[in-house]
Short mmCIF file of C-alpha atoms in Angstrom, two decimals:
data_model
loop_
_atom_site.label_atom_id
_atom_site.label_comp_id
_atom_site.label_asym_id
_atom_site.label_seq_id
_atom_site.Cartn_x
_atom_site.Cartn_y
_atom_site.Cartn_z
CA UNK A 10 0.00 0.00 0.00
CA UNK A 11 2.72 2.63 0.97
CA UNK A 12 4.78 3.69 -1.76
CA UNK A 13 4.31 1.18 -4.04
CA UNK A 14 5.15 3.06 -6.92
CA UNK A 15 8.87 3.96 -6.04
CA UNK A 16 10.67 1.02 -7.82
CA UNK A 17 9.02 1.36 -11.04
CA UNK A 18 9.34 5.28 -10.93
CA UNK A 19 12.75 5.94 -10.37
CA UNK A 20 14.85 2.56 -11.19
CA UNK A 21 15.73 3.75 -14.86
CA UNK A 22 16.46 7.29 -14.08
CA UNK A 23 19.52 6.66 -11.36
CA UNK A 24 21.95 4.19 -13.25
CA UNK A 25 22.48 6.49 -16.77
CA UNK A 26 25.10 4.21 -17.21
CA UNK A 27 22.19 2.41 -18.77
CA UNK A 28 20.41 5.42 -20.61
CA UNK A 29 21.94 4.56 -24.13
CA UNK A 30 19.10 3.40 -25.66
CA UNK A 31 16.64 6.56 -24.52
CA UNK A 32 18.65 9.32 -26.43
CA UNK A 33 18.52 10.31 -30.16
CA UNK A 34 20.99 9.66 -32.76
CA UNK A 35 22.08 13.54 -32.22
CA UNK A 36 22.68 12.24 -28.50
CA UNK A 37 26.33 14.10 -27.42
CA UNK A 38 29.13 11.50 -26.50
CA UNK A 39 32.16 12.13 -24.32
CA UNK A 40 34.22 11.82 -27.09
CA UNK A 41 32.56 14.34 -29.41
CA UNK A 42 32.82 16.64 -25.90
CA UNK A 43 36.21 16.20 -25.87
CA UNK A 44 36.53 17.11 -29.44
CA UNK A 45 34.75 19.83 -29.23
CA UNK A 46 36.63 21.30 -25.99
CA UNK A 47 40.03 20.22 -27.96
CA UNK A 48 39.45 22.18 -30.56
CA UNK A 49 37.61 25.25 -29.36
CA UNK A 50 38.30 25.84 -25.34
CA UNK A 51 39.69 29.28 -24.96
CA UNK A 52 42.23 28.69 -22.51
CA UNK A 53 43.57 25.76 -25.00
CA UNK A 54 43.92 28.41 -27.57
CA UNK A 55 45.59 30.82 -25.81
CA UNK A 56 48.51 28.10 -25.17
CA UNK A 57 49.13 27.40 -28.52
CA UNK A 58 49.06 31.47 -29.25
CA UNK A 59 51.87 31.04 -26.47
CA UNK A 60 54.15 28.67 -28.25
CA UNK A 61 53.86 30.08 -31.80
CA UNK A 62 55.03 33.27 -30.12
CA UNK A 63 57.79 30.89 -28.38
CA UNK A 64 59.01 29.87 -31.88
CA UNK A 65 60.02 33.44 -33.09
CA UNK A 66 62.90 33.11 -30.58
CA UNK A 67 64.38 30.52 -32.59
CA UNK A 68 64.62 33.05 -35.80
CA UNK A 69 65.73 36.30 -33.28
CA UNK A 70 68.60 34.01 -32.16
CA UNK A 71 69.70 32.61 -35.52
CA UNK A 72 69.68 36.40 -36.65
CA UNK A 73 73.31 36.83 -35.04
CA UNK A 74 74.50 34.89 -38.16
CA UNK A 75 73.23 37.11 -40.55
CA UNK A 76 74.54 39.96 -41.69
CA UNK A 77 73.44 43.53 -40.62
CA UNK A 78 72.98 46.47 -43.57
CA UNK A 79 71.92 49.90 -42.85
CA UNK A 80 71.38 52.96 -45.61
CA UNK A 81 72.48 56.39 -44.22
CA UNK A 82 71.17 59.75 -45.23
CA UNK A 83 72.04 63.43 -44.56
CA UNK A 84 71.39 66.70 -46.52
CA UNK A 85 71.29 70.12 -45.33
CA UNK A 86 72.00 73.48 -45.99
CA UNK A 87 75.72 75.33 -44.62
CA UNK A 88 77.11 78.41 -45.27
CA UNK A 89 81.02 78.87 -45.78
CA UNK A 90 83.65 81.31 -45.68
CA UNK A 91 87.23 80.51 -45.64
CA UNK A 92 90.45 81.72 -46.71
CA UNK A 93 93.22 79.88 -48.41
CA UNK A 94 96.87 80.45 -48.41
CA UNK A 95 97.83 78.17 -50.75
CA UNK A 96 99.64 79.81 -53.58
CA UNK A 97 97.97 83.00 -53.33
CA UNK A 98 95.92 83.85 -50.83
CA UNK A 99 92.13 83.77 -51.76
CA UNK A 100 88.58 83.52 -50.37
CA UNK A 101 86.09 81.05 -50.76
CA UNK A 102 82.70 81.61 -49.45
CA UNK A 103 78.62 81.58 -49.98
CA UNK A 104 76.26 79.15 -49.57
CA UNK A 105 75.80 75.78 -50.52
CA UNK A 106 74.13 71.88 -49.93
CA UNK A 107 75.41 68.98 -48.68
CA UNK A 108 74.06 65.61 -48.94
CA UNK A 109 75.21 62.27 -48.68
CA UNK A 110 73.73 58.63 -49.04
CA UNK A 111 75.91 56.07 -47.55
CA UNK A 112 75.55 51.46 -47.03
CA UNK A 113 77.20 49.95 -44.43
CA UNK A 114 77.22 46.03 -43.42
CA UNK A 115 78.25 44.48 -40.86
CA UNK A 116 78.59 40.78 -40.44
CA UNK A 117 79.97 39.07 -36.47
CA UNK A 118 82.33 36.11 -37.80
CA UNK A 119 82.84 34.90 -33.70
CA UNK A 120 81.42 36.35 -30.66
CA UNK A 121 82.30 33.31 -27.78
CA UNK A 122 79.57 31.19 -29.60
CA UNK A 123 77.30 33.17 -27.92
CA UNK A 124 74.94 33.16 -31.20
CA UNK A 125 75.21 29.20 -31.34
CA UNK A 126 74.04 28.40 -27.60
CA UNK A 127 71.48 31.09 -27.79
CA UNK A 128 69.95 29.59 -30.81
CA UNK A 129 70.19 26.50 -29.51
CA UNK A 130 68.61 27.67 -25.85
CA UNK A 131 65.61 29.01 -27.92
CA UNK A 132 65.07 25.73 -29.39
CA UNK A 133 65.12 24.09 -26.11
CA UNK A 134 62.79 26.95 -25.04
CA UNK A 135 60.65 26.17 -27.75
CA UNK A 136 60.38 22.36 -27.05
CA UNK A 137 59.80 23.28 -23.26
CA UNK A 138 56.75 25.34 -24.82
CA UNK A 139 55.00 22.09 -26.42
CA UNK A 140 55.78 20.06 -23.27
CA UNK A 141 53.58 22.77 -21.35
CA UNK A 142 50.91 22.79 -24.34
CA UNK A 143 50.75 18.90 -24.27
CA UNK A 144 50.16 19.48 -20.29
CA UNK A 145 47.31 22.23 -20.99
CA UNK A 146 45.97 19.69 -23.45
CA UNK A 147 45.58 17.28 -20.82
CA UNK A 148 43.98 19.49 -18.24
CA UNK A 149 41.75 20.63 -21.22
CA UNK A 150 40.41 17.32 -21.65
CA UNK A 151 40.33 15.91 -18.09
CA UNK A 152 38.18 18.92 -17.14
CA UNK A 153 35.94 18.45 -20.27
CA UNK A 154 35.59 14.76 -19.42
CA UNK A 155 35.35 15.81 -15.00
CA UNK A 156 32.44 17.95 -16.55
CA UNK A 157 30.86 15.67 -18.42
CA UNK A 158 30.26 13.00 -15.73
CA UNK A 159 29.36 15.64 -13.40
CA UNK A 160 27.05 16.63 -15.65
CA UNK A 161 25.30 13.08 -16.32
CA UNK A 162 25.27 12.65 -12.37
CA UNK A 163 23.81 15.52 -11.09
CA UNK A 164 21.15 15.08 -13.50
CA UNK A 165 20.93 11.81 -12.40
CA UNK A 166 20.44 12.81 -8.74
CA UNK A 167 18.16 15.36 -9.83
CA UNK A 168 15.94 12.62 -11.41
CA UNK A 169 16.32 10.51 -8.41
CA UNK A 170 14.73 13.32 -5.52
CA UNK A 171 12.27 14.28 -8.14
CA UNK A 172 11.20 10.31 -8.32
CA UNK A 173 11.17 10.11 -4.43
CA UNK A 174 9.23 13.55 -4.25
CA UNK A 175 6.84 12.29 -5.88
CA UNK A 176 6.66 9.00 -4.28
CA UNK A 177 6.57 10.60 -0.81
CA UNK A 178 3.62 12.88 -1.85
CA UNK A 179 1.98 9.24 -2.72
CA UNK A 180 2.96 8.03 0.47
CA UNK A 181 1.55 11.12 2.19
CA UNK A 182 -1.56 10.83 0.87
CA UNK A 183 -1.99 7.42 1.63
CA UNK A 184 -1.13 8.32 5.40
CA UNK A 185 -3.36 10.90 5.54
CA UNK A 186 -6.30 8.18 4.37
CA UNK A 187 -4.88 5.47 6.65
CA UNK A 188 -5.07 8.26 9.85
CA UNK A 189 -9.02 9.35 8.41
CA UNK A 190 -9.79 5.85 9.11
CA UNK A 191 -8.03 5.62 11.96
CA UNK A 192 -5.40 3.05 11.07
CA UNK A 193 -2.57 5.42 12.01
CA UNK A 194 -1.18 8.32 14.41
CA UNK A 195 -0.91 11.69 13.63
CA UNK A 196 2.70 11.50 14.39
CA UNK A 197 2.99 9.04 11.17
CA UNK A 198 1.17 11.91 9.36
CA UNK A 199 3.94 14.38 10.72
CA UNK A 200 6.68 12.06 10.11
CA UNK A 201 5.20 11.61 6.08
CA UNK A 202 4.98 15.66 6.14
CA UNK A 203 8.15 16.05 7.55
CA UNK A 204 10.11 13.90 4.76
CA UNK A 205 8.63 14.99 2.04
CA UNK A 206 9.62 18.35 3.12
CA UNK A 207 13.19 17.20 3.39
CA UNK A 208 12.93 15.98 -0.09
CA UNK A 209 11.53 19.02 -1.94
CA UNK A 210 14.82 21.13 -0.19
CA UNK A 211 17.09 17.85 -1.47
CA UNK A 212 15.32 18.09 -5.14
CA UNK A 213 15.98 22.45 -4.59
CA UNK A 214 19.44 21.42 -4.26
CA UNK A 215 19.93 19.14 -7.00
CA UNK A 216 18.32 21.50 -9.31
CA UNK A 217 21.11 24.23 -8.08
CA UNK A 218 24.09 22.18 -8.43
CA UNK A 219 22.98 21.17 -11.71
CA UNK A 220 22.21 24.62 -12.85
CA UNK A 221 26.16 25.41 -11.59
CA UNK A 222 27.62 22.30 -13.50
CA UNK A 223 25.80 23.41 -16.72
CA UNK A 224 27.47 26.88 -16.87
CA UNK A 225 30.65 25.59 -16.50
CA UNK A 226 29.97 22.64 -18.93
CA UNK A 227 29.44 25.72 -21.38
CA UNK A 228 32.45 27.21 -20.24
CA UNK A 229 34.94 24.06 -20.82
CA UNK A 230 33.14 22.04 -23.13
CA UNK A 231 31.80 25.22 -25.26
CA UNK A 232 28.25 24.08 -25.64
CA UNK A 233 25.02 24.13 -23.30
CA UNK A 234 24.62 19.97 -22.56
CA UNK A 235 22.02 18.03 -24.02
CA UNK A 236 20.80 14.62 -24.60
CA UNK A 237 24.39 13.13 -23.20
CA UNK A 238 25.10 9.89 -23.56
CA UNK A 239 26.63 7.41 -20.55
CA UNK A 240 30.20 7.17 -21.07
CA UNK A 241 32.58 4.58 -20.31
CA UNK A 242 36.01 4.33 -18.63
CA UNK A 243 39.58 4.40 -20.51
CA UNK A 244 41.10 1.12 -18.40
CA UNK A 245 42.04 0.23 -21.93
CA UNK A 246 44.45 2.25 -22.32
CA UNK A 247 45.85 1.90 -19.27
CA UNK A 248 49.68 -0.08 -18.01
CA UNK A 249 48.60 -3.28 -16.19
CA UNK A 250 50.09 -2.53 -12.75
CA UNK A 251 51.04 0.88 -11.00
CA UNK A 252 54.74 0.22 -11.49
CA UNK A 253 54.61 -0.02 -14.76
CA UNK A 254 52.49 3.47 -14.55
CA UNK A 255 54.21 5.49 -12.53
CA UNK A 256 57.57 4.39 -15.07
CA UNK A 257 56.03 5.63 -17.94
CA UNK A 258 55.03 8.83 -15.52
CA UNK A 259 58.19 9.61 -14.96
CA UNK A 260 58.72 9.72 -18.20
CA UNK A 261 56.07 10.79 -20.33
CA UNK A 262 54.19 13.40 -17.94
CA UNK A 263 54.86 16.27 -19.78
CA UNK A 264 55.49 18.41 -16.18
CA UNK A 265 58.50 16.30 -15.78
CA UNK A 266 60.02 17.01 -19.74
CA UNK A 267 59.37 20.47 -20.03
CA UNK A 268 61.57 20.81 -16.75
CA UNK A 269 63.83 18.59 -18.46
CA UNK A 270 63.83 20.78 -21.14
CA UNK A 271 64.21 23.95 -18.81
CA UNK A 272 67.56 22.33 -17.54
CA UNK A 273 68.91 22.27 -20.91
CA UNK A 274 67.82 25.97 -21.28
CA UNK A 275 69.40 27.24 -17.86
CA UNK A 276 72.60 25.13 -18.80
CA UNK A 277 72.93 27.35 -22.20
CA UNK A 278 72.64 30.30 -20.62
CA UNK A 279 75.59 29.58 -18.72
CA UNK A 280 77.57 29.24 -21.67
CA UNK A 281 76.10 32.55 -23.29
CA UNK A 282 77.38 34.62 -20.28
CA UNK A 283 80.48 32.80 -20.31
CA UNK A 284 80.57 33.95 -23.97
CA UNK A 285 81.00 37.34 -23.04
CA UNK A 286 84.76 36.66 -21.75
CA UNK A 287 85.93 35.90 -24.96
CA UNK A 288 86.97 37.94 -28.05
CA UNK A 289 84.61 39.25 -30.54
CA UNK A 290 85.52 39.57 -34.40
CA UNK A 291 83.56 41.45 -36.95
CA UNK A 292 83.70 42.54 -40.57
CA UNK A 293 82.43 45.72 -41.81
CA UNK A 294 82.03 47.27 -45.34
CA UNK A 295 80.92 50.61 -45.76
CA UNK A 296 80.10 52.89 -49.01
CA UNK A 297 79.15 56.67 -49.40
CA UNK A 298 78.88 58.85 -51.71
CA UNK A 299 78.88 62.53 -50.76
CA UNK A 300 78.00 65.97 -52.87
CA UNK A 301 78.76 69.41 -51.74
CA UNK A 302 79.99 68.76 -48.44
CA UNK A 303 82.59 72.00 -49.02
CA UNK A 304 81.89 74.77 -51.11
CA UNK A 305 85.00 73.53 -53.18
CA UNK A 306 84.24 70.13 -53.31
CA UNK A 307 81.03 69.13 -55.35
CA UNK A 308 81.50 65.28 -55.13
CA UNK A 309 83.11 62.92 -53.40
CA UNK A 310 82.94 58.61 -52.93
CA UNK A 311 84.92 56.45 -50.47
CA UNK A 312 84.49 52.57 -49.96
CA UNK A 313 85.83 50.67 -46.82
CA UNK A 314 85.75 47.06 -45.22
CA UNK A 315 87.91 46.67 -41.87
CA UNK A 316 87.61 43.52 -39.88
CA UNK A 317 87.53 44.08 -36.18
CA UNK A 318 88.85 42.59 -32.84
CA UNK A 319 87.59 43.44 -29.45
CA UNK A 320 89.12 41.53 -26.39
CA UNK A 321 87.37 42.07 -23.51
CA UNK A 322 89.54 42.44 -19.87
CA UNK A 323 86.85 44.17 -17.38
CA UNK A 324 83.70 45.62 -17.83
CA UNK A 325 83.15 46.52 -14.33
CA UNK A 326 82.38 42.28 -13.02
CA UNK A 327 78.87 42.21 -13.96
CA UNK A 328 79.58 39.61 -16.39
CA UNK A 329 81.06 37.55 -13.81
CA UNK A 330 77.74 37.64 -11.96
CA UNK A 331 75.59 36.83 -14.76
CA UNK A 332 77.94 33.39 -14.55
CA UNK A 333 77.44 33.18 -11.06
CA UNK A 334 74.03 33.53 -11.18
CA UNK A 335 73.27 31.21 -14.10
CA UNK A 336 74.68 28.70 -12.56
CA UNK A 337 72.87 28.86 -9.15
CA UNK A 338 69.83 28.88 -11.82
CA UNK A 339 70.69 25.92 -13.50
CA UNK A 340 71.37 24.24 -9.89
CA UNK A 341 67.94 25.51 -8.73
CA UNK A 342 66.16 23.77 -12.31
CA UNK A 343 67.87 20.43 -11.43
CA UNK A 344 66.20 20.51 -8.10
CA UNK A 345 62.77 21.36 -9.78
CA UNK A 346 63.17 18.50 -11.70
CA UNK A 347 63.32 16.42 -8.79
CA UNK A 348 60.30 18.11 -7.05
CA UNK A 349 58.18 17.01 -10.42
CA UNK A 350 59.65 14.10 -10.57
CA UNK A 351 58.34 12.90 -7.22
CA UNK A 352 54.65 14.98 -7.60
CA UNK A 353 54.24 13.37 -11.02
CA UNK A 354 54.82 10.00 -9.06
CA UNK A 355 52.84 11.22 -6.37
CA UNK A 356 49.87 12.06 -8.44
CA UNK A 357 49.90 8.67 -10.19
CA UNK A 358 49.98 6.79 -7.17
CA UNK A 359 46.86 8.81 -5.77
CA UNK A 360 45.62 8.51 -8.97
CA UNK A 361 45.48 4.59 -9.59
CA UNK A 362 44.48 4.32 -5.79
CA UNK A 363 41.10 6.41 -6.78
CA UNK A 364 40.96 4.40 -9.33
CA UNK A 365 41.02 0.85 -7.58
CA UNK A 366 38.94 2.35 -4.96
CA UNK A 367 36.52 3.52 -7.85
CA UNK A 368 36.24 0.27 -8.70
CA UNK A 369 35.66 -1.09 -5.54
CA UNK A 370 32.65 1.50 -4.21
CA UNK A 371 30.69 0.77 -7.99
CA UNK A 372 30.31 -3.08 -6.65
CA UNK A 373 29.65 -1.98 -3.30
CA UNK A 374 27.03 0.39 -4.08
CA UNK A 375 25.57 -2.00 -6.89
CA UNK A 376 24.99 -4.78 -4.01
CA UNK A 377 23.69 -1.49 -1.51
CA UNK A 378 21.04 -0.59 -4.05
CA UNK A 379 19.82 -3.93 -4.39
CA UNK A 380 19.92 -4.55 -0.98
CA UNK A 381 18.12 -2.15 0.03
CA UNK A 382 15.31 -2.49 -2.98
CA UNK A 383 14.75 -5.86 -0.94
CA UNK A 384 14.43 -3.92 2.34
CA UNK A 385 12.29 -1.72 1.07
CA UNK A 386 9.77 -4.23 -1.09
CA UNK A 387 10.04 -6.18 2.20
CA UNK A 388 8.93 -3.68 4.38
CA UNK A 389 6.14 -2.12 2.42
CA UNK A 390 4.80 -5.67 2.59
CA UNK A 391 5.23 -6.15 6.16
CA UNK A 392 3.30 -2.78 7.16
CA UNK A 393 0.23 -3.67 4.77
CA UNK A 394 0.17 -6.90 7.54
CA UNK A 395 0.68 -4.17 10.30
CA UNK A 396 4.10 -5.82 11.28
CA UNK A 397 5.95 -2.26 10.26
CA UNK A 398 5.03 1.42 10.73
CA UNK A 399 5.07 4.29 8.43
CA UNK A 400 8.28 5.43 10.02
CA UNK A 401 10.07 1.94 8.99
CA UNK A 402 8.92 2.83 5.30
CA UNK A 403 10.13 6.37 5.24
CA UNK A 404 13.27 5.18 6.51
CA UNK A 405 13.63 2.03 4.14
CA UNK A 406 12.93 4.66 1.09
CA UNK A 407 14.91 7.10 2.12
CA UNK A 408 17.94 4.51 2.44
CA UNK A 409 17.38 3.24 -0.89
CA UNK A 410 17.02 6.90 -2.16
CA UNK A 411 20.78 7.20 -0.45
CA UNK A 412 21.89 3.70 -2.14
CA UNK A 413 21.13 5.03 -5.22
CA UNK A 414 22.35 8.58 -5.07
CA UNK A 415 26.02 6.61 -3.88
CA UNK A 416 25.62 4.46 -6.85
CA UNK A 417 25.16 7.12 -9.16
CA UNK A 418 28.39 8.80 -7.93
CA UNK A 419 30.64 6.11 -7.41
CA UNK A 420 29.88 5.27 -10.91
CA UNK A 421 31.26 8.97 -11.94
CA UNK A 422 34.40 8.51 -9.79
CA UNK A 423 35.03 5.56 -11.43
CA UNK A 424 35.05 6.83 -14.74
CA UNK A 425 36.59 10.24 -13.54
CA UNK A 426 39.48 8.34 -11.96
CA UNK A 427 40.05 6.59 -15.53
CA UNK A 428 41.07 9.64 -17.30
CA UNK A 429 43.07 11.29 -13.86
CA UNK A 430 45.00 8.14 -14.42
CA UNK A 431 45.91 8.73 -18.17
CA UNK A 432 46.60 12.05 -17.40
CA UNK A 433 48.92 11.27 -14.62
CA UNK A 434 50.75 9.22 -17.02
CA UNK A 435 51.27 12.00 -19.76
CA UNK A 436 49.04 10.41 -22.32
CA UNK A 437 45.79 12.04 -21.90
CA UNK A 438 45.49 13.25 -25.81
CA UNK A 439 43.26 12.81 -28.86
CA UNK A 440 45.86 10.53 -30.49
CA UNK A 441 45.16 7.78 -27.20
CA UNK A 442 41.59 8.27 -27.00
CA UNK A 443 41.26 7.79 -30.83
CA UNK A 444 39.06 11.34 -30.86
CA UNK A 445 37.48 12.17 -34.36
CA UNK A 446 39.48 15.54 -34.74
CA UNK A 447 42.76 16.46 -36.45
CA UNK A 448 45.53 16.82 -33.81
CA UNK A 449 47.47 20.40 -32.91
CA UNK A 450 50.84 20.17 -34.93
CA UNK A 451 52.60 23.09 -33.20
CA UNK A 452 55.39 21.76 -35.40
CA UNK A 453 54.07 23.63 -38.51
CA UNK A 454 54.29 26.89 -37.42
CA UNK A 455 57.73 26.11 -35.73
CA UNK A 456 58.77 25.31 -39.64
CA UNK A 457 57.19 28.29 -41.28
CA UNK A 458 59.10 30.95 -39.16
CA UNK A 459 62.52 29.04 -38.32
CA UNK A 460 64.15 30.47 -41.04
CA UNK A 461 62.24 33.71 -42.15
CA UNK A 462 64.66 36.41 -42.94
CA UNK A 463 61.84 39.20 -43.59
CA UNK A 464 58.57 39.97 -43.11
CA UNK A 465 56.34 40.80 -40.63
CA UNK A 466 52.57 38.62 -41.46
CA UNK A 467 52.09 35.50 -39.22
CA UNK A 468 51.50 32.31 -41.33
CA UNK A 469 48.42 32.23 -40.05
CA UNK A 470 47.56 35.61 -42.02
CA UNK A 471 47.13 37.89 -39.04
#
C-alpha cells in the first residue's frame, strides 16, 4: 500500500550508465565533448598562441649569423667662408648643400659562440613550450571529461529526488487516508509531512548544483549539454600494474620534460654569459657617396671594409655575476626536476588508488542498491500486515534513495578516476583516445618561421 510506486518510478532514471538506448541519434558523446573542448576551449587556444610566439625566438637568435645592412642619409644646408693660403691667398665663401647617401654592413664572424648556444637555448625553449601545451591539453580534456560526468550525475540525482518527491507525496496521501480511518497516528502523518519536506529542499538542491555544472559545462566544453550519452572508462588504455604506470610517468608526464627541457635551457645560458669573456671579431664594409659637403668640393665617394677585434679584460664584473648567477639557476632547475619528478609519481599513485577504490565502491554500491530495494519491497509488505510502521517505510525509502544517489556517484568517480589516471601518465590526448578531430601540430608553425629572414605577417595571415 505505501509507496508502491517507487521502484518502477525511479529505477531507470539513477543508473544512466544504462540510458543509451533513450537518447537520439544527435545524442552528445564524451568523445565528441572532448573534441569539441580540444578544438575550441579558450584557454587551449591561448597556449598554442603562447608557443607560436615561443618559436620566433628561434629566428631572433639565428639572426646573429646574418649579416646587418643599414642605408644612411644626410642633406642640409651650410654656409662657408674661408680663406686659403695656398699659392695666393684667396677667399672662398657663400652658400651651398650637402648631402650624402651612404651602405654599411656588418657581419659578427665569432662572438664566444654566444649566437650558437642562444639559438640553440631558444630551441630548447621552444620544445619546453610544447611540453607545457601537451600538459594544458591534458587538463583541457580531463576537465571536459570531469564535466561531463558531473554533468550526467547531477542530472541523475536530480531525477532521483524528483522520483522520491513524488513518491513521498503518494505516500503522504496514503497516510493521511490510513489516519481518516483511523489506522494510524498523527505523528505518522507528521513524520510523512516532515520527509517529504526534506525531499523538496534535497530536489531544490539538485536542481542548483545542476544549474552550476551546466554553466561551466558551457564554459569548458563550449556548448550548453544536451541529450548526453553514458560514457565509459579508458582502463584500456591503461599499463597493467602501478609500477609499470608510474615508469612511464616519470617519463612521459609532460610536467616532468618540459623541466627537463628547462635544464637544458638554464645550462645554455651559462655558456652565453660565459661567452662574453671571450673575443669578438667582426667585418664591416661601408660605401658613401657625398655631394657638396665644401663649397669647393662638389663630389666625393669612399668605400671601406675593416675587420675588427675586441678583447674584452673588465667591464666593471657584472659579467662575472651573470655566470654566477646562471649557474645557481641551472642548480635551482635540477632541483625542480626532482620536485616534479616525485609529484608526477605522487599524483599517479593517488591517482590509480582512486581508481582501484573507484572500482571497488561501484560493486559496493551495486549490491547497496539492491539490498536495500529488498528492504524496502520487504517492508512495504510487512506494514500492509501491520508488522511495520510508516516510520520503517520512510526510513527504508529514504535509504534506498541514499543507495542510489552513492551508486550514481561512485559510478562517476570511477570513470573520472580513468582519465586522472591517463593524465597522470602523460598520455591524456586525442591521439590515445582515438578522438574524431585532427591533432594540434605546433610543429608547422615552428617550420614556417625558423628560417624567415623578412617579413612581418604570421602564417596564419594575421
Amino acid at each position: 500500500m505505501f509507496g508502491g510506486r517507487f521502484l518502477g518510478g525511479a529505477t531507470t532514471a539513477v543508473v544512466f550508465l544504462g540510458q543509451v538506448a533513450a537518447f537520439p541519434a544527435c545524442a552528445e558523446t564524451m568523445e565528441s565533448a572532448l573534441r569539441r573542448a580540444y578544438q575550441s576551449n579558450p584557454q587551449l587556444n591561448a597556449q598554442r598562441a603562447l608557443v607560436r610566439a615561443t618559436d620566433e625566438n628561434v629566428p631572433q637568435a639565428l639572426a646573429g649569423y646574418r649579416p646587418k645592412a643599414a642605408v644612411t642619409m644626410s642633406g642640409g644646408y651650410s654656409y662657408t667662408s674661408e680663406l686659403s693660403n695656398f699659392g695666393r691667398p684667396k677667399v672662398f665663401q657663400g652658400p651651398n648643400s650637402p648631402h650624402a647617401i651612404g651602405l654599411t654592413v656588418s657581419q659578427t664572424l665569432y662572438n664566444g659562440n654566444q649566437t650558437a648556444n642562444k639559438t640553440r637555448a631558444a630551441e630548447n625553449q621552444v620544445l619546453g613550450a610544447r611540453e607545457s601545451l601537451r600538459l594544458m591539453e591534458q587538463s583541457v580534456l580531463l576537465a571536459a571529461a570531469t564535466i561531463y560526468m558531473d554533468y550526467l550525475r547531477d542530472a541523475a540525482v536530480l531525477e532521483v529526488q524528483r522520483s522520491n518527491t513524488k513518491v513521498l507525496e503518494v505516500t503522504l496521501r496514503q497516510t493521511r487516508e490510513r489516519y481518516a480511518a483511523g489506522l494510524v497516528t498523527p505523528t505518522d502523518v507528521a513524520q510523512s509531512e516532515a520527509q517529504l519536506a526534506a525531499a523538496k529542499s534535497q530536489e531544490l538542491s539538485a536542481e542548483s548544483t545542476l544549474t552550476t555544472t551546466r554553466a561551466n559545462f558551457r564554459r569548458i566544453i563550449g556548448n550548453e549539454p544536451a541529450n548526453l550519452k553514458p560514457a565509459s572508462p579508458v582502463d584500456r588504455y591503461l599499463p597493467a600494474t602501478v609500477r609499470d604506470a608510474t615508469n612511464l610517468a616519470l617519463v612521459e608526464n609532460p610536467s616532468v620534460t618540459a623541466a627537463m627541457y628547462g635544464i637544458d635551457v638554464s645550462f645554455l645560458t651559462v655558456k652565453i654569459n660565459e661567452g662574453a669573456l671571450l673575443p669578438t671579431v667582426t667585418l664591416q664594409a661601408a660605401t658613401q657617396k657625398s655631394w657638396q659637403q665644401t663649397i669647393i668640393q662638389t663630389k666625393q665617394f669612399t668605400a671601406s671594409a675593416t675587420a675588427q677585434a675586441t678583447v674584452p679584460i673588465y667591464q666593471g664584473g657584472a659579467e662575472y655575476s651573470l655566470i654566477r648567477q646562471s649557474k645557481e639557476t641551472l642548480e635551482q632547475q635540477r632541483l625542480i626536476l626532482e620536485q616534479v619528478r616525485d609529484q608526477a609519481r605522487a599524483d599517479l599513485v593517488t591517482a590509480w588508488g582512486q581508481l582501484a577504490a573507484g572500482k571497488a565502491q561501484v560493486a559496493a554500491a551495486q549490491s547497496q542498491v539492491a539490498a536495500s530495494e529488498l528492504a524496502y519491497l520487504g517492508t512495504t509488505k510487512e506494514a500492509q500486515v501491520g508488522q511495520r510502521t510508516v516510520i520503517d517505510i520512510l526510513n527504508a525509502q529514504q535509504t534506498l534513495v541514499n543507495a542510489r544517489v552513492a551508486l550514481v556517484t561512485a559510478q562517476h568517480d570511477r570513470v573520472v578516476a580513468s582519465y586522472a589516471v591517463l593524465n597522470a601518465i602523460g598520455r591524456l590526448s586525442p591521439e590515445v583516445l582515438h578522438l574524431p578531430t585532427m591533432t594540434y601540430d605546433p610543429s608547422v608553425h615552428y617550420q614556417q618561421v625558423r628560417d624567415n629572414w623578412v617579413g612581418v605577417r604570421t602564417p596564419g595571415g594575421r
